[in-house]
mmCIF file of C-alpha atoms in Angstrom:
data_model
loop_
_atom_site.group_PDB
_atom_site.id
_atom_site.type_symbol
_atom_site.label_atom_id
_atom_site.label_comp_id
_atom_site.label_asym_id
_atom_site.label_seq_id
_atom_site.Cartn_x
_atom_site.Cartn_y
_atom_site.Cartn_z
ATOM 1 C CA GLY A 7 5.017 98.648 56.004
ATOM 2 C CA GLU A 8 6.308 99.821 52.638
ATOM 3 C CA VAL A 9 3.816 100.992 50.006
ATOM 4 C CA VAL A 10 4.533 99.158 46.751
ATOM 5 C CA ALA A 11 1.401 100.184 44.812
ATOM 6 C CA GLY A 12 -1.013 103.074 45.154
ATOM 7 C CA THR A 13 -0.738 106.312 47.074
ATOM 8 C CA GLY A 14 -2.293 105.075 50.298
ATOM 9 C CA CYS A 15 -4.061 107.037 53.033
ATOM 10 C CA GLY A 16 -7.548 106.637 51.594
ATOM 11 C CA ASP A 17 -6.808 107.848 48.068
ATOM 12 C CA ASN A 18 -9.233 105.599 46.199
ATOM 13 C CA GLY A 19 -9.041 106.652 42.557
ATOM 14 C CA ALA A 20 -8.564 105.723 38.925
ATOM 15 C CA LEU A 21 -5.405 107.663 38.064
ATOM 16 C CA PRO A 22 -2.348 105.580 37.076
ATOM 17 C CA GLU A 23 -0.772 106.195 40.486
ATOM 18 C CA GLU A 24 -3.951 105.249 42.357
ATOM 19 C CA LEU A 25 -5.815 102.057 43.148
ATOM 20 C CA GLY A 26 -9.567 101.527 43.265
ATOM 21 C CA SER A 27 -10.602 99.127 46.037
ATOM 22 C CA PRO A 28 -7.834 96.549 45.476
ATOM 23 C CA VAL A 29 -8.788 92.981 46.333
ATOM 24 C CA GLY A 30 -6.590 90.389 44.611
ATOM 25 C CA VAL A 31 -2.804 90.566 44.436
ATOM 26 C CA PHE A 32 -0.136 88.439 42.770
ATOM 27 C CA VAL A 33 3.655 88.860 42.919
ATOM 28 C CA ASP A 34 5.806 87.147 40.298
ATOM 29 C CA SER A 35 9.399 85.934 40.582
ATOM 30 C CA ALA A 36 10.712 89.355 39.455
ATOM 31 C CA LYS A 37 8.800 91.008 42.331
ATOM 32 C CA VAL A 38 6.382 92.644 39.917
ATOM 33 C CA VAL A 39 3.058 93.255 41.678
ATOM 34 C CA TYR A 40 -0.272 92.659 39.934
ATOM 35 C CA VAL A 41 -3.401 94.124 41.536
ATOM 36 C CA ALA A 42 -7.082 93.405 40.877
ATOM 37 C CA GLU A 43 -8.841 96.755 41.368
ATOM 38 C CA SER A 44 -12.481 95.877 41.943
ATOM 39 C CA THR A 45 -14.042 99.340 41.560
ATOM 40 C CA ASN A 46 -11.772 100.396 38.686
ATOM 41 C CA HIS A 47 -12.630 97.160 36.880
ATOM 42 C CA ARG A 48 -9.027 96.608 35.905
ATOM 43 C CA VAL A 49 -5.836 94.749 36.731
ATOM 44 C CA SER A 50 -2.737 96.915 37.055
ATOM 45 C CA ARG A 51 0.930 95.935 37.027
ATOM 46 C CA TRP A 52 3.501 97.658 39.232
ATOM 47 C CA SER A 53 7.213 97.112 38.637
ATOM 48 C CA PRO A 54 9.578 97.375 41.630
ATOM 49 C CA GLY A 55 10.103 101.029 42.557
ATOM 50 C CA SER A 56 7.376 102.288 40.212
ATOM 51 C CA THR A 57 4.973 105.022 41.315
ATOM 52 C CA ARG A 58 2.462 104.366 38.532
ATOM 53 C CA GLY A 59 0.649 101.218 37.499
ATOM 54 C CA GLU A 60 0.166 99.876 33.989
ATOM 55 C CA VAL A 61 -3.242 98.468 33.040
ATOM 56 C CA VAL A 62 -2.841 94.905 31.772
ATOM 57 C CA ALA A 63 -6.505 93.802 31.851
ATOM 58 C CA GLY A 64 -9.798 95.652 31.665
ATOM 59 C CA GLY A 65 -10.019 99.331 32.466
ATOM 60 C CA ALA A 66 -13.697 99.881 31.751
ATOM 61 C CA HIS A 67 -16.827 98.437 33.307
ATOM 62 C CA GLY A 68 -18.863 96.170 31.043
ATOM 63 C CA THR A 69 -19.677 92.695 29.794
ATOM 64 C CA GLY A 70 -17.546 92.537 26.644
ATOM 65 C CA LEU A 71 -14.260 90.645 26.604
ATOM 66 C CA SER A 72 -12.409 93.971 26.594
ATOM 67 C CA ASN A 73 -14.122 94.841 29.889
ATOM 68 C CA LEU A 74 -14.230 93.570 33.454
ATOM 69 C CA ASP A 75 -16.863 93.822 36.168
ATOM 70 C CA THR A 76 -15.495 93.742 39.710
ATOM 71 C CA PRO A 77 -12.384 91.589 39.295
ATOM 72 C CA LEU A 78 -11.425 89.807 42.494
ATOM 73 C CA GLY A 79 -8.832 87.070 42.022
ATOM 74 C CA ILE A 80 -5.803 86.991 39.738
ATOM 75 C CA TYR A 81 -3.096 84.526 38.808
ATOM 76 C CA VAL A 82 -0.134 85.225 36.509
ATOM 77 C CA LEU A 83 1.587 82.526 34.466
ATOM 78 C CA SER A 84 4.158 83.094 31.706
ATOM 79 C CA GLY A 85 3.062 86.713 31.310
ATOM 80 C CA SER A 86 -0.630 85.880 30.950
ATOM 81 C CA VAL A 87 -3.010 87.243 33.572
ATOM 82 C CA TYR A 88 -5.954 85.069 34.633
ATOM 83 C CA VAL A 89 -8.794 87.103 36.155
ATOM 84 C CA SER A 90 -11.893 86.080 38.100
ATOM 85 C CA ASP A 91 -14.350 88.530 36.550
ATOM 86 C CA SER A 92 -16.796 88.105 39.407
ATOM 87 C CA GLN A 93 -19.910 89.978 38.339
ATOM 88 C CA ASN A 94 -19.594 88.742 34.774
ATOM 89 C CA HIS A 95 -19.499 85.208 36.224
ATOM 90 C CA ARG A 96 -16.502 84.108 34.212
ATOM 91 C CA VAL A 97 -12.738 83.632 34.243
ATOM 92 C CA VAL A 98 -10.772 85.323 31.463
ATOM 93 C CA ARG A 99 -7.129 85.250 30.410
ATOM 94 C CA TRP A 100 -5.358 88.376 29.211
ATOM 95 C CA ASP A 101 -2.162 87.687 27.304
ATOM 96 C CA GLU A 102 0.720 90.152 27.207
ATOM 97 C CA GLY A 103 -0.229 93.223 25.172
ATOM 98 C CA ALA A 104 -3.801 92.050 24.546
ATOM 99 C CA THR A 105 -6.690 94.512 24.256
ATOM 100 C CA ALA A 106 -9.286 91.885 25.147
ATOM 101 C CA GLY A 107 -9.465 88.763 27.240
ATOM 102 C CA VAL A 108 -10.011 85.146 26.234
ATOM 103 C CA LEU A 109 -12.872 83.313 27.907
ATOM 104 C CA ILE A 110 -11.522 80.415 29.989
ATOM 105 C CA ALA A 111 -14.512 79.424 32.111
ATOM 106 C CA GLY A 112 -18.129 80.431 32.637
ATOM 107 C CA SER A 113 -20.961 81.559 30.417
ATOM 108 C CA GLY A 114 -21.517 85.058 31.791
ATOM 109 C CA ALA A 115 -24.595 83.978 33.733
ATOM 110 C CA ALA A 116 -24.773 82.986 37.384
ATOM 111 C CA GLY A 117 -25.568 79.313 37.827
ATOM 112 C CA THR A 118 -24.608 76.069 39.508
ATOM 113 C CA GLY A 119 -24.313 73.857 36.430
ATOM 114 C CA VAL A 120 -21.030 72.227 35.529
ATOM 115 C CA THR A 121 -20.333 74.823 32.794
ATOM 116 C CA ASP A 122 -21.252 77.789 35.006
ATOM 117 C CA VAL A 123 -19.021 79.954 37.168
ATOM 118 C CA HIS A 124 -21.019 81.745 39.855
ATOM 119 C CA THR A 125 -19.319 84.833 41.323
ATOM 120 C CA PRO A 126 -15.726 83.581 41.046
ATOM 121 C CA SER A 127 -13.236 84.878 43.561
ATOM 122 C CA GLY A 128 -9.918 83.110 44.162
ATOM 123 C CA ILE A 129 -8.278 81.233 41.286
ATOM 124 C CA PHE A 130 -5.218 79.019 40.944
ATOM 125 C CA VAL A 131 -3.602 77.767 37.725
ATOM 126 C CA THR A 132 -1.480 74.620 37.426
ATOM 127 C CA ASP A 133 -0.020 72.260 34.827
ATOM 128 C CA GLY A 134 1.311 75.003 32.578
ATOM 129 C CA GLY A 135 -2.030 76.743 32.286
ATOM 130 C CA THR A 136 -4.094 73.671 31.396
ATOM 131 C CA VAL A 137 -5.786 73.214 34.799
ATOM 132 C CA LEU A 138 -7.767 75.922 36.576
ATOM 133 C CA TYR A 139 -9.166 75.889 40.112
ATOM 134 C CA VAL A 140 -11.923 78.425 40.859
ATOM 135 C CA ALA A 141 -13.449 79.356 44.206
ATOM 136 C CA GLU A 142 -17.075 80.102 43.327
ATOM 137 C CA THR A 143 -18.475 82.233 46.125
ATOM 138 C CA GLY A 144 -22.002 82.210 44.718
ATOM 139 C CA SER A 145 -22.298 78.435 44.262
ATOM 140 C CA HIS A 146 -20.392 77.415 47.409
ATOM 141 C CA ARG A 147 -17.906 75.185 45.639
ATOM 142 C CA VAL A 148 -14.402 74.996 44.231
ATOM 143 C CA ALA A 149 -14.331 73.768 40.639
ATOM 144 C CA ARG A 150 -11.444 72.170 38.755
ATOM 145 C CA MET A 151 -11.444 72.688 35.004
ATOM 146 C CA THR A 152 -9.078 71.565 32.291
ATOM 147 C CA THR A 153 -8.525 73.457 29.048
ATOM 148 C CA GLY A 154 -11.777 73.482 27.118
ATOM 149 C CA SER A 155 -13.424 70.962 29.417
ATOM 150 C CA PRO A 156 -15.546 71.561 32.527
ATOM 151 C CA GLY A 157 -15.285 69.156 35.417
ATOM 152 C CA PRO A 158 -16.919 68.239 38.702
ATOM 153 C CA PRO A 159 -16.379 70.300 41.835
ATOM 154 C CA VAL A 160 -13.415 69.225 43.940
ATOM 155 C CA ALA A 161 -14.944 70.721 47.079
ATOM 156 C CA GLY A 162 -18.396 71.756 48.213
ATOM 157 C CA VAL A 163 -21.927 70.918 47.133
ATOM 158 C CA PRO A 164 -23.053 73.111 44.187
ATOM 159 C CA GLY A 165 -25.619 75.677 45.246
ATOM 160 C CA GLN A 166 -25.886 74.336 48.801
ATOM 161 C CA PRO A 167 -24.054 76.251 51.532
ATOM 162 C CA GLY A 168 -23.264 74.359 54.713
ATOM 163 C CA CYS A 169 -20.719 73.705 57.444
ATOM 164 C CA SER A 170 -20.447 69.899 57.288
ATOM 165 C CA GLU A 171 -17.274 68.158 56.150
ATOM 166 C CA GLU A 172 -18.422 67.995 52.535
ATOM 167 C CA ALA A 173 -19.840 71.535 52.329
ATOM 168 C CA LEU A 174 -18.532 75.083 51.884
ATOM 169 C CA ASN A 175 -20.124 78.466 52.502
ATOM 170 C CA ALA A 176 -19.089 81.310 50.170
ATOM 171 C CA PRO A 177 -15.466 80.238 49.552
ATOM 172 C CA HIS A 178 -13.145 83.062 48.537
ATOM 173 C CA GLY A 179 -9.547 81.869 48.298
ATOM 174 C CA VAL A 180 -7.981 78.719 46.865
ATOM 175 C CA PHE A 181 -4.408 77.413 46.884
ATOM 176 C CA VAL A 182 -3.126 74.143 45.420
ATOM 177 C CA ALA A 183 -0.101 72.602 47.108
ATOM 178 C CA PRO A 184 2.582 70.699 45.150
ATOM 179 C CA THR A 185 1.075 67.484 46.551
ATOM 180 C CA GLY A 186 -2.250 68.317 44.908
ATOM 181 C CA SER A 187 -4.089 69.090 48.135
ATOM 182 C CA VAL A 188 -6.469 72.038 47.788
ATOM 183 C CA PHE A 189 -6.590 74.635 50.580
ATOM 184 C CA ILE A 190 -9.727 76.791 50.687
ATOM 185 C CA ALA A 191 -10.682 79.962 52.538
ATOM 186 C CA ASP A 192 -14.200 78.930 53.531
ATOM 187 C CA SER A 193 -15.295 82.489 54.194
ATOM 188 C CA ASP A 194 -18.716 82.307 55.811
ATOM 189 C CA ASN A 195 -17.740 79.231 57.816
ATOM 190 C CA TYR A 196 -14.773 81.169 59.236
ATOM 191 C CA ARG A 197 -12.283 78.398 58.574
ATOM 192 C CA ILE A 198 -9.537 77.145 56.266
ATOM 193 C CA VAL A 199 -10.117 73.627 54.958
ATOM 194 C CA ARG A 200 -7.887 71.190 53.105
ATOM 195 C CA TRP A 201 -9.272 68.792 50.536
ATOM 196 C CA PRO A 202 -6.876 65.968 49.600
ATOM 197 C CA THR A 203 -6.061 64.944 46.064
ATOM 198 C CA LEU A 204 -8.850 63.044 44.317
ATOM 199 C CA PRO A 205 -7.504 59.513 43.843
ATOM 200 C CA LEU A 206 -7.888 57.360 40.755
ATOM 201 C CA ILE A 207 -11.000 55.226 41.246
ATOM 202 C CA THR A 208 -11.275 51.813 39.589
ATOM 203 C CA PHE A 209 -13.783 48.948 39.668
ATOM 204 C CA GLY A 210 -11.829 45.994 38.334
ATOM 205 C CA PRO A 211 -11.572 46.389 34.550
ATOM 206 C CA ALA A 212 -14.244 49.104 34.504
ATOM 207 C CA THR A 213 -13.489 52.771 33.931
ATOM 208 C CA ILE A 214 -15.079 55.927 35.286
ATOM 209 C CA THR A 215 -15.818 58.991 33.173
ATOM 210 C CA PHE A 216 -17.396 62.313 34.069
ATOM 211 C CA ASP A 217 -20.426 63.423 32.053
ATOM 212 C CA PRO A 218 -20.530 67.278 32.018
ATOM 213 C CA ALA A 219 -24.030 67.248 30.547
ATOM 214 C CA THR A 220 -25.500 65.600 33.653
ATOM 215 C CA ASP A 221 -22.822 66.477 36.225
ATOM 216 C CA GLU A 222 -22.454 62.769 37.018
ATOM 217 C CA PHE A 223 -19.812 60.060 37.056
ATOM 218 C CA ARG A 224 -20.465 56.936 34.952
ATOM 219 C CA THR A 225 -18.810 53.531 34.778
ATOM 220 C CA ASP A 226 -19.280 50.715 32.274
ATOM 221 C CA CYS A 227 -19.144 47.876 34.879
ATOM 222 C CA GLY A 228 -18.854 44.912 32.551
ATOM 223 C CA GLY A 229 -20.616 46.538 29.638
ATOM 224 C CA ALA A 230 -23.645 47.826 31.541
ATOM 225 C CA SER A 231 -23.860 51.571 32.013
ATOM 226 C CA VAL A 232 -23.998 52.448 35.703
ATOM 227 C CA ARG A 233 -24.715 55.953 36.949
ATOM 228 C CA LEU A 234 -22.973 57.191 40.071
ATOM 229 C CA GLY A 235 -24.376 60.157 41.931
ATOM 230 C CA THR A 236 -22.795 63.514 42.558
ATOM 231 C CA GLY A 237 -22.387 63.386 46.324
ATOM 232 C CA TYR A 238 -18.655 63.877 46.294
ATOM 233 C CA GLY A 239 -16.867 65.013 49.387
ATOM 234 C CA VAL A 240 -14.270 64.191 51.966
ATOM 235 C CA LEU A 241 -15.133 62.209 55.047
ATOM 236 C CA GLY A 242 -12.359 61.150 57.367
ATOM 237 C CA GLY A 243 -9.731 61.887 54.724
ATOM 238 C CA ALA A 244 -11.298 59.621 52.068
ATOM 239 C CA TRP A 245 -13.288 60.623 49.007
ATOM 240 C CA GLN A 246 -16.887 59.417 49.037
ATOM 241 C CA ILE A 247 -19.082 58.993 45.940
ATOM 242 C CA SER A 248 -22.735 58.286 46.638
ATOM 243 C CA ASP A 249 -24.432 55.521 44.650
ATOM 244 C CA ALA A 250 -27.558 56.995 43.077
ATOM 245 C CA LEU A 251 -28.780 53.956 41.174
#
């Protein structure tokens, strides 16, 4: 194959022409290659034919927004680089020319709550940057978040690894098809799984909302508040929501 970034042959380093344990990669429409260098704690950009990379995110190990700690997944949209900052348990966005990232998801602490991001790996951005999918290796789920608003997992049971139809075990990669189906590299189950698009759910005139404080769905059902549990998953191609009344 043709080397398009790094010097190859075991040269693991931090010089501009070197890469440090690259993990994530993204190639844009201009064939520019972006690389998440996990041990250099940076994301570098390599133009076609270049022999040196340009740091576009991170560059120093740490917890501040100007730092990264073991970046794994990256996604580039309109010049902005989204990074799964795995050991800082967050997703950050670095805009063109920025010297620090903007926090997109996570609190910086490992957890399985709806506002947490536990060891993020693969990420995918849709809807012009307003919707983010995150494969959370540490919480065994894939989360879907909209700008400024956490949401329920679209796959997996938070904090509970497993190999059943509704469970995941240390997912690493995520890809969202144009149809909305979510494809997941379910790493420790040694499989690729597809989760179909979550349909709109209605109960007559009632509406369903998601409560991020309790990680539950709720519906008004004729004026009475009804709590629906959090056992979401796919069974036989249909979404199931357990009734926890």
